[in-house]
Amino acid sequence: MSESRWSDASGGGRYLRPYAITGGRTRHSQHAFTLITQIVSRSVEEADHEALEPEAAKILELCRDRAVAIAEIAALMDLPVSVVKILCGDLLNTSLILVQSPPGKESQPDVELIERVMDAIRQL
């Protein structure tokens, strides 16, 4: 049985701290993922999984056949949501994943547009 760098030798579980997985980062600077943001892996041919950290490769594997929410990825991998968001941000930067907005987010009207419509109706 090979010893993983992510588990302790006694079989007691993962000993790598979450900040080590993210390189000390506590948030991703460019992407605002929510708990229900859906992640989908790009095609397997486009990705070089050998160069990825184990957690990033696992995210790609989980999202290969269907869209998976950030919260679900975190639960399946037993990682904090903040760590998954950072890893997904890195994967998005390298174009290895696609992000689907939460349902209804794109259909919400702009408040300024509603105010202009109301003003125009009042003028009638």
Short mmCIF file of N, CA and C in Angstrom, two decimals:
data_model
loop_
_atom_site.label_atom_id
_atom_site.label_comp_id
_atom_site.label_asym_id
_atom_site.label_seq_id
_atom_site.Cartn_x
_atom_site.Cartn_y
_atom_site.Cartn_z
N MET A 1 0.85 -1.18 0.00
CA MET A 1 0.00 0.00 0.00
C MET A 1 0.89 1.24 0.00
N SER A 2 0.66 2.14 -0.95
CA SER A 2 1.50 3.33 -1.03
C SER A 2 1.02 4.40 -0.06
N GLU A 3 1.98 5.11 0.48
CA GLU A 3 1.66 6.15 1.44
C GLU A 3 1.40 7.46 0.71
N SER A 4 0.29 8.08 0.92
CA SER A 4 -0.07 9.33 0.28
C SER A 4 0.52 10.49 1.07
N ARG A 5 0.90 11.54 0.37
CA ARG A 5 1.41 12.72 1.07
C ARG A 5 0.31 13.47 1.80
N TRP A 6 -0.97 13.09 1.54
CA TRP A 6 -2.10 13.80 2.14
C TRP A 6 -2.64 13.09 3.37
N SER A 7 -2.10 11.91 3.69
CA SER A 7 -2.59 11.16 4.85
C SER A 7 -1.44 10.85 5.78
N ASP A 8 -1.75 10.72 7.05
CA ASP A 8 -0.68 10.34 7.95
C ASP A 8 -0.48 8.83 7.88
N ALA A 9 0.72 8.39 8.23
CA ALA A 9 1.10 6.99 8.06
C ALA A 9 0.26 6.04 8.90
N SER A 10 -0.29 6.51 9.99
CA SER A 10 -1.07 5.64 10.87
C SER A 10 -2.50 5.43 10.39
N GLY A 11 -2.86 6.05 9.27
CA GLY A 11 -4.22 5.90 8.76
C GLY A 11 -5.22 6.80 9.46
N GLY A 12 -4.72 7.80 10.20
CA GLY A 12 -5.58 8.68 10.97
C GLY A 12 -6.23 9.77 10.17
N GLY A 13 -5.97 9.83 8.87
CA GLY A 13 -6.63 10.83 8.04
C GLY A 13 -5.69 11.88 7.51
N ARG A 14 -6.26 12.88 6.90
CA ARG A 14 -5.49 13.95 6.27
C ARG A 14 -4.84 14.83 7.33
N TYR A 15 -3.57 15.15 7.13
CA TYR A 15 -2.91 16.05 8.07
C TYR A 15 -2.48 17.35 7.42
N LEU A 16 -2.69 17.50 6.13
CA LEU A 16 -2.34 18.73 5.44
C LEU A 16 -3.36 19.80 5.77
N ARG A 17 -2.92 20.94 6.21
CA ARG A 17 -3.81 22.04 6.57
C ARG A 17 -4.39 22.71 5.32
N PRO A 18 -5.64 23.21 5.42
CA PRO A 18 -6.26 23.85 4.26
C PRO A 18 -5.44 25.00 3.68
N TYR A 19 -4.75 25.78 4.51
CA TYR A 19 -3.98 26.89 3.98
C TYR A 19 -2.79 26.40 3.16
N ALA A 20 -2.33 25.19 3.41
CA ALA A 20 -1.25 24.63 2.61
C ALA A 20 -1.76 24.24 1.22
N ILE A 21 -2.99 23.77 1.15
CA ILE A 21 -3.59 23.38 -0.14
C ILE A 21 -3.73 24.61 -1.03
N THR A 22 -4.05 25.75 -0.45
CA THR A 22 -4.28 26.98 -1.23
C THR A 22 -3.05 27.87 -1.32
N GLY A 23 -1.94 27.42 -0.81
CA GLY A 23 -0.74 28.25 -0.84
C GLY A 23 -0.83 29.45 0.08
N GLY A 24 -1.60 29.32 1.14
CA GLY A 24 -1.73 30.41 2.11
C GLY A 24 -2.80 31.43 1.77
N ARG A 25 -3.43 31.31 0.62
CA ARG A 25 -4.47 32.26 0.23
C ARG A 25 -5.76 31.96 0.97
N THR A 26 -6.48 33.00 1.34
CA THR A 26 -7.75 32.83 2.05
C THR A 26 -8.95 33.14 1.17
N ARG A 27 -8.73 33.72 0.02
CA ARG A 27 -9.82 33.96 -0.93
C ARG A 27 -9.23 34.14 -2.31
N HIS A 28 -10.08 33.92 -3.31
CA HIS A 28 -9.63 34.11 -4.68
C HIS A 28 -9.96 35.54 -5.08
N SER A 29 -9.00 36.21 -5.64
CA SER A 29 -9.15 37.65 -5.88
C SER A 29 -10.07 38.01 -7.04
N GLN A 30 -10.27 37.12 -8.00
CA GLN A 30 -10.99 37.51 -9.20
C GLN A 30 -12.40 36.95 -9.32
N HIS A 31 -12.72 35.91 -8.61
CA HIS A 31 -13.99 35.22 -8.82
C HIS A 31 -14.81 35.20 -7.54
N ALA A 32 -16.09 35.50 -7.69
CA ALA A 32 -17.00 35.50 -6.54
C ALA A 32 -17.95 34.32 -6.68
N PHE A 33 -17.50 33.15 -6.27
CA PHE A 33 -18.34 31.96 -6.32
C PHE A 33 -19.30 31.97 -5.13
N THR A 34 -20.52 31.50 -5.37
CA THR A 34 -21.46 31.30 -4.27
C THR A 34 -21.51 29.80 -3.97
N LEU A 35 -22.24 29.44 -2.94
CA LEU A 35 -22.35 28.02 -2.59
C LEU A 35 -23.05 27.22 -3.67
N ILE A 36 -23.92 27.88 -4.44
CA ILE A 36 -24.69 27.16 -5.46
C ILE A 36 -24.16 27.37 -6.87
N THR A 37 -23.01 28.01 -7.02
CA THR A 37 -22.39 28.14 -8.33
C THR A 37 -22.06 26.74 -8.85
N GLN A 38 -22.44 26.47 -10.09
CA GLN A 38 -22.25 25.15 -10.69
C GLN A 38 -20.92 25.12 -11.47
N ILE A 39 -20.17 24.03 -11.29
CA ILE A 39 -18.88 23.85 -11.94
C ILE A 39 -18.97 22.63 -12.85
N VAL A 40 -18.41 22.76 -14.06
CA VAL A 40 -18.35 21.66 -15.02
C VAL A 40 -16.93 21.61 -15.57
N SER A 41 -16.36 20.40 -15.64
CA SER A 41 -15.02 20.23 -16.22
C SER A 41 -15.09 20.38 -17.73
N ARG A 42 -14.02 20.94 -18.29
CA ARG A 42 -13.89 20.94 -19.75
C ARG A 42 -13.50 19.53 -20.17
N SER A 43 -13.41 19.28 -21.46
CA SER A 43 -13.11 17.93 -21.94
C SER A 43 -11.77 17.45 -21.40
N VAL A 44 -11.67 16.15 -21.22
CA VAL A 44 -10.49 15.52 -20.64
C VAL A 44 -9.26 15.77 -21.51
N GLU A 45 -9.42 15.82 -22.82
CA GLU A 45 -8.29 16.01 -23.72
C GLU A 45 -7.61 17.36 -23.52
N GLU A 46 -8.34 18.36 -23.07
CA GLU A 46 -7.80 19.70 -22.93
C GLU A 46 -6.99 19.87 -21.64
N ALA A 47 -7.10 18.95 -20.71
CA ALA A 47 -6.47 19.13 -19.41
C ALA A 47 -5.26 18.24 -19.25
N ASP A 48 -4.20 18.82 -18.67
CA ASP A 48 -3.02 18.06 -18.30
C ASP A 48 -3.10 17.80 -16.80
N HIS A 49 -3.69 16.66 -16.45
CA HIS A 49 -3.94 16.36 -15.04
C HIS A 49 -2.66 16.04 -14.27
N GLU A 50 -1.59 15.72 -14.96
CA GLU A 50 -0.33 15.38 -14.29
C GLU A 50 0.23 16.58 -13.54
N ALA A 51 0.03 17.79 -14.06
CA ALA A 51 0.61 18.99 -13.45
C ALA A 51 -0.25 19.55 -12.32
N LEU A 52 -1.43 18.98 -12.10
CA LEU A 52 -2.35 19.51 -11.09
C LEU A 52 -2.10 18.92 -9.72
N GLU A 53 -2.44 19.70 -8.70
CA GLU A 53 -2.45 19.17 -7.34
C GLU A 53 -3.57 18.15 -7.23
N PRO A 54 -3.47 17.22 -6.29
CA PRO A 54 -4.49 16.17 -6.17
C PRO A 54 -5.91 16.70 -5.98
N GLU A 55 -6.07 17.77 -5.21
CA GLU A 55 -7.40 18.32 -4.96
C GLU A 55 -8.00 18.92 -6.22
N ALA A 56 -7.19 19.61 -7.01
CA ALA A 56 -7.69 20.19 -8.26
C ALA A 56 -8.08 19.08 -9.24
N ALA A 57 -7.28 18.04 -9.32
CA ALA A 57 -7.61 16.92 -10.20
C ALA A 57 -8.90 16.25 -9.76
N LYS A 58 -9.12 16.16 -8.45
CA LYS A 58 -10.34 15.54 -7.93
C LYS A 58 -11.57 16.39 -8.29
N ILE A 59 -11.44 17.71 -8.23
CA ILE A 59 -12.55 18.59 -8.62
C ILE A 59 -12.91 18.35 -10.09
N LEU A 60 -11.90 18.26 -10.95
CA LEU A 60 -12.16 18.00 -12.36
C LEU A 60 -12.85 16.65 -12.55
N GLU A 61 -12.43 15.67 -11.79
CA GLU A 61 -13.05 14.34 -11.88
C GLU A 61 -14.51 14.37 -11.42
N LEU A 62 -14.79 15.07 -10.32
CA LEU A 62 -16.16 15.15 -9.80
C LEU A 62 -17.10 15.85 -10.77
N CYS A 63 -16.57 16.81 -11.52
CA CYS A 63 -17.40 17.65 -12.38
C CYS A 63 -17.34 17.23 -13.85
N ARG A 64 -16.83 16.05 -14.11
CA ARG A 64 -16.65 15.60 -15.49
C ARG A 64 -17.99 15.32 -16.19
N ASP A 65 -18.90 14.65 -15.52
CA ASP A 65 -20.13 14.20 -16.18
C ASP A 65 -21.34 15.09 -15.94
N ARG A 66 -21.25 15.99 -14.96
CA ARG A 66 -22.41 16.82 -14.64
C ARG A 66 -21.93 18.07 -13.90
N ALA A 67 -22.80 19.07 -13.88
CA ALA A 67 -22.50 20.28 -13.12
C ALA A 67 -22.68 19.99 -11.64
N VAL A 68 -21.72 20.45 -10.85
CA VAL A 68 -21.73 20.21 -9.41
C VAL A 68 -21.57 21.55 -8.69
N ALA A 69 -22.37 21.79 -7.67
CA ALA A 69 -22.31 23.03 -6.91
C ALA A 69 -21.05 23.06 -6.05
N ILE A 70 -20.56 24.26 -5.80
CA ILE A 70 -19.39 24.46 -4.95
C ILE A 70 -19.58 23.76 -3.60
N ALA A 71 -20.75 23.93 -3.00
CA ALA A 71 -21.01 23.32 -1.69
C ALA A 71 -20.95 21.80 -1.76
N GLU A 72 -21.44 21.23 -2.83
CA GLU A 72 -21.41 19.78 -2.98
C GLU A 72 -19.98 19.27 -3.17
N ILE A 73 -19.19 20.00 -3.94
CA ILE A 73 -17.78 19.64 -4.12
C ILE A 73 -17.08 19.63 -2.77
N ALA A 74 -17.31 20.67 -1.97
CA ALA A 74 -16.69 20.77 -0.65
C ALA A 74 -17.09 19.59 0.22
N ALA A 75 -18.36 19.22 0.19
CA ALA A 75 -18.84 18.10 1.01
C ALA A 75 -18.24 16.78 0.54
N LEU A 76 -18.21 16.56 -0.77
CA LEU A 76 -17.68 15.31 -1.30
C LEU A 76 -16.18 15.16 -1.04
N MET A 77 -15.47 16.28 -1.03
CA MET A 77 -14.02 16.23 -0.82
C MET A 77 -13.62 16.43 0.62
N ASP A 78 -14.59 16.71 1.49
CA ASP A 78 -14.31 16.96 2.91
C ASP A 78 -13.31 18.10 3.07
N LEU A 79 -13.57 19.19 2.34
CA LEU A 79 -12.73 20.39 2.40
C LEU A 79 -13.61 21.58 2.75
N PRO A 80 -13.03 22.61 3.36
CA PRO A 80 -13.80 23.84 3.59
C PRO A 80 -14.22 24.47 2.27
N VAL A 81 -15.39 25.09 2.25
CA VAL A 81 -15.90 25.74 1.05
C VAL A 81 -14.91 26.79 0.54
N SER A 82 -14.29 27.52 1.45
CA SER A 82 -13.35 28.56 1.04
C SER A 82 -12.18 27.98 0.25
N VAL A 83 -11.72 26.81 0.60
CA VAL A 83 -10.63 26.15 -0.11
C VAL A 83 -11.10 25.74 -1.51
N VAL A 84 -12.30 25.20 -1.61
CA VAL A 84 -12.84 24.78 -2.90
C VAL A 84 -13.02 25.99 -3.82
N LYS A 85 -13.47 27.11 -3.26
CA LYS A 85 -13.63 28.32 -4.07
C LYS A 85 -12.29 28.77 -4.65
N ILE A 86 -11.24 28.73 -3.86
CA ILE A 86 -9.91 29.13 -4.32
C ILE A 86 -9.43 28.17 -5.41
N LEU A 87 -9.58 26.88 -5.19
CA LEU A 87 -9.15 25.90 -6.18
C LEU A 87 -9.94 26.04 -7.47
N CYS A 88 -11.24 26.27 -7.37
CA CYS A 88 -12.06 26.47 -8.57
C CYS A 88 -11.66 27.75 -9.30
N GLY A 89 -11.30 28.78 -8.57
CA GLY A 89 -10.80 30.00 -9.19
C GLY A 89 -9.54 29.75 -9.98
N ASP A 90 -8.64 28.95 -9.42
CA ASP A 90 -7.41 28.59 -10.13
C ASP A 90 -7.72 27.79 -11.39
N LEU A 91 -8.65 26.84 -11.27
CA LEU A 91 -9.03 26.03 -12.43
C LEU A 91 -9.70 26.87 -13.50
N LEU A 92 -10.49 27.86 -13.09
CA LEU A 92 -11.13 28.75 -14.05
C LEU A 92 -10.09 29.61 -14.75
N ASN A 93 -9.10 30.08 -14.02
CA ASN A 93 -8.04 30.89 -14.62
C ASN A 93 -7.26 30.13 -15.68
N THR A 94 -7.14 28.83 -15.50
CA THR A 94 -6.43 28.01 -16.48
C THR A 94 -7.38 27.37 -17.50
N SER A 95 -8.63 27.80 -17.49
CA SER A 95 -9.66 27.35 -18.45
C SER A 95 -9.91 25.85 -18.40
N LEU A 96 -9.79 25.25 -17.23
CA LEU A 96 -10.05 23.82 -17.09
C LEU A 96 -11.48 23.52 -16.67
N ILE A 97 -12.21 24.56 -16.23
CA ILE A 97 -13.61 24.38 -15.85
C ILE A 97 -14.46 25.46 -16.51
N LEU A 98 -15.75 25.18 -16.54
CA LEU A 98 -16.76 26.17 -16.93
C LEU A 98 -17.60 26.46 -15.71
N VAL A 99 -18.06 27.68 -15.58
CA VAL A 99 -18.87 28.08 -14.43
C VAL A 99 -20.26 28.44 -14.92
N GLN A 100 -21.25 27.86 -14.28
CA GLN A 100 -22.64 28.17 -14.60
C GLN A 100 -23.20 28.99 -13.45
N SER A 101 -23.76 30.14 -13.78
CA SER A 101 -24.32 31.01 -12.75
C SER A 101 -25.47 30.32 -12.04
N PRO A 102 -25.71 30.71 -10.80
CA PRO A 102 -26.85 30.15 -10.08
C PRO A 102 -28.15 30.45 -10.81
N PRO A 103 -29.12 29.55 -10.73
CA PRO A 103 -30.39 29.78 -11.41
C PRO A 103 -31.05 31.09 -10.99
N GLY A 104 -31.55 31.83 -11.96
CA GLY A 104 -32.26 33.07 -11.69
C GLY A 104 -31.39 34.29 -11.55
N LYS A 105 -30.09 34.09 -11.41
CA LYS A 105 -29.20 35.23 -11.21
C LYS A 105 -29.17 36.12 -12.44
N GLU A 106 -29.12 35.52 -13.64
CA GLU A 106 -29.02 36.33 -14.85
C GLU A 106 -30.36 36.94 -15.25
N SER A 107 -31.46 36.46 -14.69
CA SER A 107 -32.77 36.97 -15.09
C SER A 107 -33.28 38.08 -14.18
N GLN A 108 -32.53 38.47 -13.17
CA GLN A 108 -32.97 39.54 -12.29
C GLN A 108 -32.77 40.88 -12.98
N PRO A 109 -33.82 41.69 -13.05
CA PRO A 109 -33.71 42.97 -13.74
C PRO A 109 -32.87 43.98 -12.96
N ASP A 110 -32.33 44.91 -13.68
CA ASP A 110 -31.53 45.98 -13.10
C ASP A 110 -32.46 46.98 -12.40
N VAL A 111 -32.12 47.37 -11.18
CA VAL A 111 -32.96 48.30 -10.41
C VAL A 111 -33.08 49.64 -11.12
N GLU A 112 -32.00 50.10 -11.71
CA GLU A 112 -32.03 51.38 -12.42
C GLU A 112 -33.00 51.32 -13.60
N LEU A 113 -33.04 50.21 -14.29
CA LEU A 113 -33.96 50.04 -15.41
C LEU A 113 -35.41 50.08 -14.92
N ILE A 114 -35.69 49.43 -13.81
CA ILE A 114 -37.05 49.44 -13.26
C ILE A 114 -37.46 50.86 -12.87
N GLU A 115 -36.54 51.60 -12.27
CA GLU A 115 -36.85 52.99 -11.88
C GLU A 115 -37.14 53.85 -13.10
N ARG A 116 -36.39 53.67 -14.17
CA ARG A 116 -36.63 54.45 -15.39
C ARG A 116 -37.98 54.11 -16.01
N VAL A 117 -38.34 52.83 -15.99
CA VAL A 117 -39.64 52.42 -16.52
C VAL A 117 -40.76 53.03 -15.68
N MET A 118 -40.61 53.00 -14.36
CA MET A 118 -41.63 53.57 -13.47
C MET A 118 -41.76 55.07 -13.71
N ASP A 119 -40.65 55.77 -13.89
CA ASP A 119 -40.69 57.21 -14.17
C ASP A 119 -41.41 57.49 -15.48
N ALA A 120 -41.14 56.67 -16.49
CA ALA A 120 -41.79 56.86 -17.78
C ALA A 120 -43.30 56.61 -17.68
N ILE A 121 -43.69 55.63 -16.90
CA ILE A 121 -45.13 55.34 -16.71
C ILE A 121 -45.80 56.50 -16.00
N ARG A 122 -45.13 57.06 -14.99
CA ARG A 122 -45.71 58.21 -14.25
C ARG A 122 -45.91 59.40 -15.18
N GLN A 123 -44.99 59.59 -16.13
CA GLN A 123 -45.08 60.72 -17.05
C GLN A 123 -46.26 60.56 -18.02
N LEU A 124 -46.69 59.34 -18.25
CA LEU A 124 -47.84 59.12 -19.13
C LEU A 124 -49.10 59.57 -18.44
#
